[in-house]
Short mmCIF file of C-alpha atoms and ligand atoms in Angstrom, two decimals:
data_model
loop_
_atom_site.label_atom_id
_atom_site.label_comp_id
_atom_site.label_asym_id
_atom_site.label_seq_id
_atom_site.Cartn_x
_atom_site.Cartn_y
_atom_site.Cartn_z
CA UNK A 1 4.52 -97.00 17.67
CA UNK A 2 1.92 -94.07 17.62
CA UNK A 3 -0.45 -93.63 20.49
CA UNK A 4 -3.85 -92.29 19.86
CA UNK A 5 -5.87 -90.49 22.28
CA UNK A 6 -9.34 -88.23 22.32
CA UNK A 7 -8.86 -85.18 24.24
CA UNK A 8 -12.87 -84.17 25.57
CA UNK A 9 -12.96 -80.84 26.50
CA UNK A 10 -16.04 -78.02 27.36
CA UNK A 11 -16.00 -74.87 25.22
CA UNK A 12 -17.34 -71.94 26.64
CA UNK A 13 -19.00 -70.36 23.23
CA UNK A 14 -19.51 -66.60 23.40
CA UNK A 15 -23.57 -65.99 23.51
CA UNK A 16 -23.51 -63.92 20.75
CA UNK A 17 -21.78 -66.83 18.51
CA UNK A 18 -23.90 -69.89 19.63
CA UNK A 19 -26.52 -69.50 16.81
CA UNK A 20 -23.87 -69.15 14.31
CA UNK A 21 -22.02 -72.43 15.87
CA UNK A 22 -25.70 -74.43 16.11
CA UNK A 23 -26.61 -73.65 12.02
CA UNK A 24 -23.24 -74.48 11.44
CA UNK A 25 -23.66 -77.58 13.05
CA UNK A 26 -27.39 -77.90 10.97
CA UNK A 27 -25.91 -77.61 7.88
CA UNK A 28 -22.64 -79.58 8.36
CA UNK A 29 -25.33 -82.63 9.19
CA UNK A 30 -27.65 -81.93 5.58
CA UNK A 31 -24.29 -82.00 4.06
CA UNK A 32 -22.75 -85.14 5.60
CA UNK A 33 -26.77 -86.73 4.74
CA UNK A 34 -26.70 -85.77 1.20
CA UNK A 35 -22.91 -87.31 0.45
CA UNK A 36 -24.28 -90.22 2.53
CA UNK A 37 -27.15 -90.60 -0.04
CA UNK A 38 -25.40 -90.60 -2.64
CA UNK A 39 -22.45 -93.42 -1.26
CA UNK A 40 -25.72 -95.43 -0.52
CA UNK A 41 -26.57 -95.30 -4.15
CA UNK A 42 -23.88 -96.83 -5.11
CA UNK A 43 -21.24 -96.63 -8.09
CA UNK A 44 -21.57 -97.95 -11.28
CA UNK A 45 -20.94 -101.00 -10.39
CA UNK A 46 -23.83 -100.74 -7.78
CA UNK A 47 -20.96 -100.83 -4.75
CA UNK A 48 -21.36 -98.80 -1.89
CA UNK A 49 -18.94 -95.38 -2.11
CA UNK A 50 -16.47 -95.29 0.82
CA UNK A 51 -14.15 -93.04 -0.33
CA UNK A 52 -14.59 -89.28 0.90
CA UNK A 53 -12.75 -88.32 -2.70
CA UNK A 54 -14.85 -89.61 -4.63
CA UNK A 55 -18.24 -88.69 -2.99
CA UNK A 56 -16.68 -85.32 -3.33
CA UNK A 57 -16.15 -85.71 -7.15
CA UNK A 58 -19.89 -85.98 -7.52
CA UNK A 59 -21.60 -83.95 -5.59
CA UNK A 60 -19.50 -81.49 -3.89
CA UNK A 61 -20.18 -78.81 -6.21
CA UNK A 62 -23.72 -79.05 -5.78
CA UNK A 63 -24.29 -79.88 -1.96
CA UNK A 64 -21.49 -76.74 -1.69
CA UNK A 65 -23.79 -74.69 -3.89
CA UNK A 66 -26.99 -75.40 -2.09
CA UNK A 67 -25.58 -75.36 1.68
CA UNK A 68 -23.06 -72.75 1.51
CA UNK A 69 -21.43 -74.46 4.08
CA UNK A 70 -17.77 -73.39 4.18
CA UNK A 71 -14.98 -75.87 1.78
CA UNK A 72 -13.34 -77.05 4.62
CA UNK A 73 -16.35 -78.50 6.75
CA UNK A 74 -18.08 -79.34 3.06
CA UNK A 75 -14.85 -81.48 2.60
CA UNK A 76 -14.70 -82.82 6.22
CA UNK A 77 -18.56 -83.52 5.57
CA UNK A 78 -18.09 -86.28 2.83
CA UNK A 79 -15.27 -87.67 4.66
CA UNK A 80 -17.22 -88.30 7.63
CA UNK A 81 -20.28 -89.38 5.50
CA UNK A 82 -17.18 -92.08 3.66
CA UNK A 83 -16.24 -93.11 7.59
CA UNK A 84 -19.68 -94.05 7.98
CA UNK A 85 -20.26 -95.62 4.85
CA UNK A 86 -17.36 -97.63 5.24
CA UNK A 87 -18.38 -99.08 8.77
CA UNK A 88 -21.73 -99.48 7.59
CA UNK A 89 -20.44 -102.07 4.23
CA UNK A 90 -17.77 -103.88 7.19
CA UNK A 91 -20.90 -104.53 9.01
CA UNK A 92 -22.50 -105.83 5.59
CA UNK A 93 -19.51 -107.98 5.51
CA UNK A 94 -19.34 -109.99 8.71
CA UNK A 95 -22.83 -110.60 7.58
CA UNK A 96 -25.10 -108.15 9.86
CA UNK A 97 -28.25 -106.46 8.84
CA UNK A 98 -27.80 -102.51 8.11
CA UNK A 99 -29.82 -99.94 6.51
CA UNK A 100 -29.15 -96.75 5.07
CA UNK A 101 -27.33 -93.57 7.32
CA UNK A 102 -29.46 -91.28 9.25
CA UNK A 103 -27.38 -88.55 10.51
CA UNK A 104 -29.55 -87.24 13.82
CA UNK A 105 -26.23 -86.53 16.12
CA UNK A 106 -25.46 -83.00 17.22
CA UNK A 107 -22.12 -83.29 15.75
CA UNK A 108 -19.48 -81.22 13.09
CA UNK A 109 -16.19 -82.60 11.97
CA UNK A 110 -13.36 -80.05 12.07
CA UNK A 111 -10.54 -81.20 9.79
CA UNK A 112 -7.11 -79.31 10.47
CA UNK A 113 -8.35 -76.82 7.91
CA UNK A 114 -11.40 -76.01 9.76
CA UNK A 115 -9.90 -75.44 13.20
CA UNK A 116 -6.91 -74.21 14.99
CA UNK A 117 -5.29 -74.23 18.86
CA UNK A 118 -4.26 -71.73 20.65
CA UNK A 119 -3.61 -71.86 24.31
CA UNK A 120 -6.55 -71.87 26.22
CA UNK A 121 -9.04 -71.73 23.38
CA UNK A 122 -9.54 -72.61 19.84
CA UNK A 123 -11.19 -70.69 16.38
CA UNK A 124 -13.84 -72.79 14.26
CA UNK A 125 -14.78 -72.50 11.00
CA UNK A 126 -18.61 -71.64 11.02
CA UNK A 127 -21.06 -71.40 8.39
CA UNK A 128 -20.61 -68.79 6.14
CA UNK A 129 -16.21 -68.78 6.70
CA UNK A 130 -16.04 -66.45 9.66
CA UNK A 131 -14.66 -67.71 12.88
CA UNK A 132 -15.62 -68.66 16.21
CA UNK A 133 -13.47 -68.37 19.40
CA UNK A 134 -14.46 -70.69 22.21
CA UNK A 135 -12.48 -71.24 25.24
CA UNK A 136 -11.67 -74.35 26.86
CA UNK A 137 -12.96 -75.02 30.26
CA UNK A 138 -11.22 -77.64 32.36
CA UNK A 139 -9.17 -78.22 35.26
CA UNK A 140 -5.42 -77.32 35.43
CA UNK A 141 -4.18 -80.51 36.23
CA UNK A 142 -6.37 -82.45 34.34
CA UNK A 143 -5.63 -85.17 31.54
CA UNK A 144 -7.07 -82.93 29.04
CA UNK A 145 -5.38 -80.66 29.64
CA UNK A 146 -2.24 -82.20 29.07
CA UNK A 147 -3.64 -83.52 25.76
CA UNK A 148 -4.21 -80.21 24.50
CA UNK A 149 -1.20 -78.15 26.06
CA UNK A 150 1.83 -80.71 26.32
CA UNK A 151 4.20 -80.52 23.29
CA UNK A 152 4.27 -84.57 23.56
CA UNK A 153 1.08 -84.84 22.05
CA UNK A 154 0.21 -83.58 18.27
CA UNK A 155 -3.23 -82.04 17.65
CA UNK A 156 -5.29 -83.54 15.03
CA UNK A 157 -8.99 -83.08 13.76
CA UNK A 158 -11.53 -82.67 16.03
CA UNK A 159 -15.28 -83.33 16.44
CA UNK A 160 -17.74 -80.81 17.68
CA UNK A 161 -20.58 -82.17 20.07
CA UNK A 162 -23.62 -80.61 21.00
CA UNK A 163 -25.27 -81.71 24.41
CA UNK A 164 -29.10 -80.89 24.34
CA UNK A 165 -29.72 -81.66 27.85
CA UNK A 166 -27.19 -79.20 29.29
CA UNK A 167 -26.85 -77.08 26.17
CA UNK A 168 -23.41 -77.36 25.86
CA UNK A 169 -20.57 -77.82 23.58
CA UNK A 170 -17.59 -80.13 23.98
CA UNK A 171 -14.79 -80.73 21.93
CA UNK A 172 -13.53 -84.09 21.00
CA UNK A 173 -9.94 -83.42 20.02
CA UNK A 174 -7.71 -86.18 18.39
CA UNK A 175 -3.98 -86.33 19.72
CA UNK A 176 -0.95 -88.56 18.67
CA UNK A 177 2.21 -89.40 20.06
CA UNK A 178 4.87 -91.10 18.55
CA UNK A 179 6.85 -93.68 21.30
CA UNK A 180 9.64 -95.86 20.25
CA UNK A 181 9.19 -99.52 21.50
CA UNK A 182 12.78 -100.74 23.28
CA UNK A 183 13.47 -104.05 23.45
CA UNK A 184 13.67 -104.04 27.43
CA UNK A 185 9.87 -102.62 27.33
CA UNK A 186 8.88 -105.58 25.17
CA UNK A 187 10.36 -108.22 27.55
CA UNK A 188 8.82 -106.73 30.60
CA UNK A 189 5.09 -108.04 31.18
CA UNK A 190 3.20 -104.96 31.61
CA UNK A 191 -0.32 -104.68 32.94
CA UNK A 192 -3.40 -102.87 31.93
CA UNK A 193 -5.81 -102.07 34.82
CA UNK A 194 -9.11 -101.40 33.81
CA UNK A 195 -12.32 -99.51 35.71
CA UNK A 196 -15.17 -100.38 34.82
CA UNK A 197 -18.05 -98.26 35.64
CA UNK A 198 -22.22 -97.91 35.32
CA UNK A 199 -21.99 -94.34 34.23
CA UNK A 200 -19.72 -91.90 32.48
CA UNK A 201 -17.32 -93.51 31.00
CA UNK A 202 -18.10 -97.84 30.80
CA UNK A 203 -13.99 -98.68 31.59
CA UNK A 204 -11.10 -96.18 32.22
CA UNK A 205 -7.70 -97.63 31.77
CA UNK A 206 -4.40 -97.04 33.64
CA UNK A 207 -3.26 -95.38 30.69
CA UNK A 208 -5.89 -93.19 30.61
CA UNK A 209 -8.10 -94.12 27.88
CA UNK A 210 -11.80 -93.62 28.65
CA UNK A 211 -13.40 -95.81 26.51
CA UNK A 212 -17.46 -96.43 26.29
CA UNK A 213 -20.30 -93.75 26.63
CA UNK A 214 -21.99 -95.30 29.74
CA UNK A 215 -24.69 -92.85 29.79
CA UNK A 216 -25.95 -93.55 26.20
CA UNK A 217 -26.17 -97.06 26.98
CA UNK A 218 -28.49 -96.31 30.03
CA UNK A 219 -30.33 -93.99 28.09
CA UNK A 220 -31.77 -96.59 25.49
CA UNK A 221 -32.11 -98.94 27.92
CA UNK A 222 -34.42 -97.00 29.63
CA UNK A 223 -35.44 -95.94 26.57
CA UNK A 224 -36.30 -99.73 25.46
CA UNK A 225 -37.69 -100.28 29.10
CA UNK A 226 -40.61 -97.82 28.77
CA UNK A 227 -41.79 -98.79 25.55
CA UNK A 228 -42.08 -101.92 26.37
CA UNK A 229 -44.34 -100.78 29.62
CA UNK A 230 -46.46 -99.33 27.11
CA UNK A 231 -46.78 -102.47 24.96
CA UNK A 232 -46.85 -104.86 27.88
CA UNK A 233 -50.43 -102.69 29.12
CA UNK A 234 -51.65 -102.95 25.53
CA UNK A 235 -51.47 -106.88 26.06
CA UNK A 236 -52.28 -107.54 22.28
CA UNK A 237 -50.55 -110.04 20.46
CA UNK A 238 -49.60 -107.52 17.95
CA UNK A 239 -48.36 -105.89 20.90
CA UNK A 240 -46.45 -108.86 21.90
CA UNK A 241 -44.86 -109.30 18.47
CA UNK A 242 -43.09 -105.75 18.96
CA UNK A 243 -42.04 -106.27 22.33
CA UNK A 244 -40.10 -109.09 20.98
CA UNK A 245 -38.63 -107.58 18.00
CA UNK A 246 -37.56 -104.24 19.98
CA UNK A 247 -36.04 -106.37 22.32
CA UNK A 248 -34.00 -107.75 19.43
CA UNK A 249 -32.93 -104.65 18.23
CA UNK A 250 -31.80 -103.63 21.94
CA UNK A 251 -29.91 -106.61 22.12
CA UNK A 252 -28.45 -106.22 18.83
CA UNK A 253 -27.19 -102.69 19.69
CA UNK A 254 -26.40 -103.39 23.12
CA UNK A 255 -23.70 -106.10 21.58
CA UNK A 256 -22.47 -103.58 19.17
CA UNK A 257 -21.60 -100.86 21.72
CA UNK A 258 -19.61 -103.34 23.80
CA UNK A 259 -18.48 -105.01 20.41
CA UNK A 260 -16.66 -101.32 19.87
CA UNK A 261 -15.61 -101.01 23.68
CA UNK A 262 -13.99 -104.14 23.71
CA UNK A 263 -12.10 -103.00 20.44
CA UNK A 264 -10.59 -99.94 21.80
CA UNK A 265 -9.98 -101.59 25.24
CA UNK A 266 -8.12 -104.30 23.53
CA UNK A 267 -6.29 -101.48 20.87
CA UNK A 268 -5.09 -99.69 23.92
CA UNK A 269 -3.35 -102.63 25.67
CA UNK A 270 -1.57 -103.53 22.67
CA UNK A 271 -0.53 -99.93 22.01
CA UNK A 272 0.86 -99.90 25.36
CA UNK A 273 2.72 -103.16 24.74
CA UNK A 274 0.45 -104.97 27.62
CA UNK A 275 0.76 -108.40 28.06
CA UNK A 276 -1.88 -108.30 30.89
CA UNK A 277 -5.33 -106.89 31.14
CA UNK A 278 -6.79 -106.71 34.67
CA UNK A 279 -10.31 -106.13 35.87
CA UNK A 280 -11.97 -106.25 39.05
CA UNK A 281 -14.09 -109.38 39.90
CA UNK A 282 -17.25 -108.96 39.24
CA UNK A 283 -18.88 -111.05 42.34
CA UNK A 284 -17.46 -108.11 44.26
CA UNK A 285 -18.24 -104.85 42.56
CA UNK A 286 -21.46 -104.70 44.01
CA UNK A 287 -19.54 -103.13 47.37
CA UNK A 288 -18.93 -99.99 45.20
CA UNK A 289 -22.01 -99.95 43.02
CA UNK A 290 -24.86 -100.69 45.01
CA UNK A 291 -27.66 -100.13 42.71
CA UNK A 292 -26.05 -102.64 40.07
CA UNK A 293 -28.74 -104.11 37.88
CA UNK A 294 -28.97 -107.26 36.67
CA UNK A 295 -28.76 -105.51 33.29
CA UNK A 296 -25.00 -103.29 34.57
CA UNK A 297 -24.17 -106.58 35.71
CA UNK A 298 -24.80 -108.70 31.97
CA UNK A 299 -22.73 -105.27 31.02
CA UNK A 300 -19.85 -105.95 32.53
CA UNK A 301 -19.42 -109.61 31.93
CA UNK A 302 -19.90 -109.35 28.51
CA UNK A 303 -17.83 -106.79 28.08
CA UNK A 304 -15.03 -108.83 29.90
CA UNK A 305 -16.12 -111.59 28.56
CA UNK A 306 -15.58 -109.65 24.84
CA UNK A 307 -12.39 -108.57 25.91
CA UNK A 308 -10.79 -112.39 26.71
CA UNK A 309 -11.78 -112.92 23.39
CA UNK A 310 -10.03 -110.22 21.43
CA UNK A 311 -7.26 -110.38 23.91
CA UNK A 312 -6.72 -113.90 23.58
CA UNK A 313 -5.94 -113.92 19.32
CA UNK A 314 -3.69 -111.12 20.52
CA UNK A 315 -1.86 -113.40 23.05
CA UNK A 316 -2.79 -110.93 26.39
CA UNK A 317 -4.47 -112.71 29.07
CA UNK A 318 -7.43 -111.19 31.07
CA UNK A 319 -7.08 -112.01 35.09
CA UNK A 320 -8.66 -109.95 37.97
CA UNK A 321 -8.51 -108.74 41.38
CA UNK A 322 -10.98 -108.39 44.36
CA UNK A 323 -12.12 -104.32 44.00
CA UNK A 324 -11.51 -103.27 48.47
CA UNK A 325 -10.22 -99.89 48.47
CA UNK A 326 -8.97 -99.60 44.51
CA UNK A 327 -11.41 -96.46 44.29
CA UNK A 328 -10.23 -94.94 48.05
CA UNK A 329 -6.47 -95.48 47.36
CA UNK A 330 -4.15 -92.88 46.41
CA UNK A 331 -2.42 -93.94 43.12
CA UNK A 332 0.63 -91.88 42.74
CA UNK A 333 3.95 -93.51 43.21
CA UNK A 334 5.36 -93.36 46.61
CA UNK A 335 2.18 -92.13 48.44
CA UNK A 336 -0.93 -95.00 48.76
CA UNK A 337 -2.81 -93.05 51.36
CA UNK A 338 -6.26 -94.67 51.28
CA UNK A 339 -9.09 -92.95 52.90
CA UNK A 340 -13.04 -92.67 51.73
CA UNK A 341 -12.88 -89.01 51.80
CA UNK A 342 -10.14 -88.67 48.95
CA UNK A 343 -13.11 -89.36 46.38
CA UNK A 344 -15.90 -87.38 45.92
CA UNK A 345 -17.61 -88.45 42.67
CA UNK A 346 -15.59 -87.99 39.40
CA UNK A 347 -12.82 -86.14 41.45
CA UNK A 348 -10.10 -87.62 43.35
CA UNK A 349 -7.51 -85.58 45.57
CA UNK A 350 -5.53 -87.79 47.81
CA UNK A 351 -6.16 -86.19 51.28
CA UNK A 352 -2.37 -86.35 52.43
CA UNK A 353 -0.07 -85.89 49.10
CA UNK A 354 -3.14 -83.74 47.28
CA UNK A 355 -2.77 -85.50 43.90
CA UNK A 356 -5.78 -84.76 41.87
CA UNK A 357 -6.39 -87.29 39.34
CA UNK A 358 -9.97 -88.58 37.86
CA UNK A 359 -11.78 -90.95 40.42
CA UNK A 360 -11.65 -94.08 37.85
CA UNK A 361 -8.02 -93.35 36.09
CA UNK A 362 -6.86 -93.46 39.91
CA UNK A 363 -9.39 -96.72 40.26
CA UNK A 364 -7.54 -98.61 37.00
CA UNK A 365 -3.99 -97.47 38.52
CA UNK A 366 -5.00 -99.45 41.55
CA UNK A 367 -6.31 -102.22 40.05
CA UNK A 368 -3.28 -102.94 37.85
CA UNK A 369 -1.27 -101.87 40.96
CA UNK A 370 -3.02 -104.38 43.09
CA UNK A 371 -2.56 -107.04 40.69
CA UNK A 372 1.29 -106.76 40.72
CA UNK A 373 1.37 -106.87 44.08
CA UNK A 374 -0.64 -109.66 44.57
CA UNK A 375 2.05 -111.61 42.20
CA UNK A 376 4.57 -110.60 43.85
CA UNK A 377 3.38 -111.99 47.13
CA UNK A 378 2.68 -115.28 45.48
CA UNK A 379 6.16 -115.22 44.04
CA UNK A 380 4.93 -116.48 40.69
CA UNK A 381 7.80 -117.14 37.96
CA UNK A 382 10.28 -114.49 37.77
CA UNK A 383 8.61 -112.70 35.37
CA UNK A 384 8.80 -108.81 36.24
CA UNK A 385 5.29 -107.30 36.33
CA UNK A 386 4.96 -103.46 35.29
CA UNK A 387 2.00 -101.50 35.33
CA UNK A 388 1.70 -99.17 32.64
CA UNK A 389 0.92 -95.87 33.35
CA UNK A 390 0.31 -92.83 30.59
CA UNK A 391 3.58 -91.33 31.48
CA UNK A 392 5.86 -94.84 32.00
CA UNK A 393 5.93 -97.84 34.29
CA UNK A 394 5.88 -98.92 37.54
CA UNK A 395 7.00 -102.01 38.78
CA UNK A 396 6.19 -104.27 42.16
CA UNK A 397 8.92 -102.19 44.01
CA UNK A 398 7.43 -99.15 43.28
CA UNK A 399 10.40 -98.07 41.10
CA UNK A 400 9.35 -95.50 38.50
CA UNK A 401 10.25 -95.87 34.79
CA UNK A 402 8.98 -92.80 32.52
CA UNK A 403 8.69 -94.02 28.97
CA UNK A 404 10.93 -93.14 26.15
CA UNK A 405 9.45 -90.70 24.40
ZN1 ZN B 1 -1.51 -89.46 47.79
#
């Protein structure tokens, strides 16, 4: 069984590097756009052309030739420009409306070629073939960093983002481990909490899998709400006409994005061999989130309400329990101090043992813990409820299993 993860970590770019690193980034995107172009053209057949090889049979030469962009990132270019292709005719499939890629995003795919780790920092391929150092900047203890610096998890490709707002670059590095799957594991029912949240991340599982770019979604929707401000002032009918057909498209995209969350959420639980997928009800959240819209709210039912349905042709039921105290509560095995001062924002550090996890990882522990224990006071079946954690499982007694690696 191979786990996949996303390792998101902040480089610190030297100053005197960032231009090279931003026309890198420039180019990389007129590259992916002009192997996209030609995909969208079709073969001879008039098909859509998914495959990054053949793209690359083409046009390479030229788009090389006229970018100067460096073989490996050319290479990674029509592969990314195939990935999107490909999504883009599986939406054509299940019958949805799509038009041609626009590449806009701040983003550069490093393929193995194009990258490599060291400790604390890693050298990029830029534009011309020189290299960039950048240094990672995170926290010690943090998940990432055990992503990037534990021998348990292999280093893949990695995406470059650019943040415009903060001017800042994070890395999006892909990391696999391969776990063996015992019978025992199987047999045990083993539970998935999930966090689900208005920004950063939309759910963080026990596992730790952040899933969802809450943010973005809040961005268009603002976005959407303004514009149609503007139209509803106008008053026209014309006006009217594109209040309704941006409100479509909102809706349409709004579904997609928790179309793909719901995908990854339901990916992850059977990755982790869950049987069990456990949110928070809903009627309740409010206690944590005050300023919950109606719109946050829609947002979370749908996406649980996405979620029973992908879980359910995977046989994994969706349950939940009331949220009190799941993001106060101390997590780790053994301790369960709960106290409103252990979180402060995006941090959590347990005020008597000092674990420092992040605020909604320790939130989905809790909920999945919660859930167990809630069983086990009912005394339902005999059915041995585990809670899986990113390291191994935990069961209602608190005893500790790490997983086989
Ligand atoms: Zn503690």
């Amino acid at each position: 069984m191979e786990i996949n993860r996303t390792a998101v970590v902040k480089l610190s770019v030297p100053s005197n590097r960032r231009d090279d690193l931003k026309r890198t980034m420039n180019t990389f995107r007129d590259a992916t756009q002009r192997f996209a172009d030609r995909g969208w053209e079709g073969d001879d057949d008039g098909y859509v052309i998914t495959s990054g090889n053949h793209l690359q049979r083409l046009v390479y030469d030229d788009i090389r030739e006229d970018t100067a962009l460096h073989a490996d990132l050319c290479v990674g270019a029509a592969n990314h420009a195939a990935d999107v292709l490909t999504s883009v005719v599986e939406k054509m499939k299940d019958g949805e409306r799509v038009s041609q890629p626009v590449f806009r995003s701040n983003t550069t795919v490093y393929n193995t070629n194009a990258i490599t780790y060291f400790d604390g920092y890693c050298s990029l391929t830029a534009y011309g073939g020189s290299r960039i150092h950048a240094e990672y900047v995170y926290p010690t203890d943090s998940i990432q960093a055990e992503y990037l610096e534990s021998d348990k998890w292999t280093k893949q490709g990695a995406k470059l983002r650019y943040d415009h707002q903060t001017d800042t670059y994070y890395l999006h590095v892909s990391v696999k481990q391969e776990r063996e799957e015992t019978s025992a594991e199987a047999e045990n029912k083993t539970v998935l909490g999930v966090d689900r949240n208005v920004d950063g991340y939309l759910a963080v599982t026990s596992t730790g899998a952040f899933i969802g770019n809450a943010d973005l979604l809040n961005h268009k929707r603002r976005e959407y709400e303004r514009r149609r401000a503007r139209l509803q002032q106008q008053g026209t009918r014309s006006a009217h006409l594109t209040i309704q057909s941006i409100g479509d498209t909102f809706a349409n995209w709004s579904e997609d994005f928790l179309h793909h969350a719901s995908k990854e959420l339901v990916k992850e639980a059977v990755s982790q061999g869950c049987t069990t997928i456990v949110f928070e009800e809903l009627e309740n959240i409010r206690e944590r989130i005050s300023n919950a819209s109606k719109f946050q709210q829609w947002t979370f039912n749908e996406l649980k309400r996405q979620v029973e349905y992908k879980a359910n042709e995977e046989g994994i039921t969706v349950e939940t329990v009331h949220p009190a105290y799941t993001s106060q509560r101390c997590s780790e095995t053994g301790c369960g101090f709960t106290h409103e001062d252990n979180r402060d924002g995006d941090e959590f550090v347990c005020q008597k043992c000092g674990k420092e996890l992040h605020s909604d990882y320790n939130a989905a522990r809790n909920i999945a813990h919660k859930f167990i224990q809630n069983r086990r006071k009912s005394g339902s079946g005999g059915a041995t409820y585990h809670l899986a954690l990113k390291s191994g499982t935990v069961n209602g007694n608190g005893d500790y299993s790490p997983s086989t690696v």
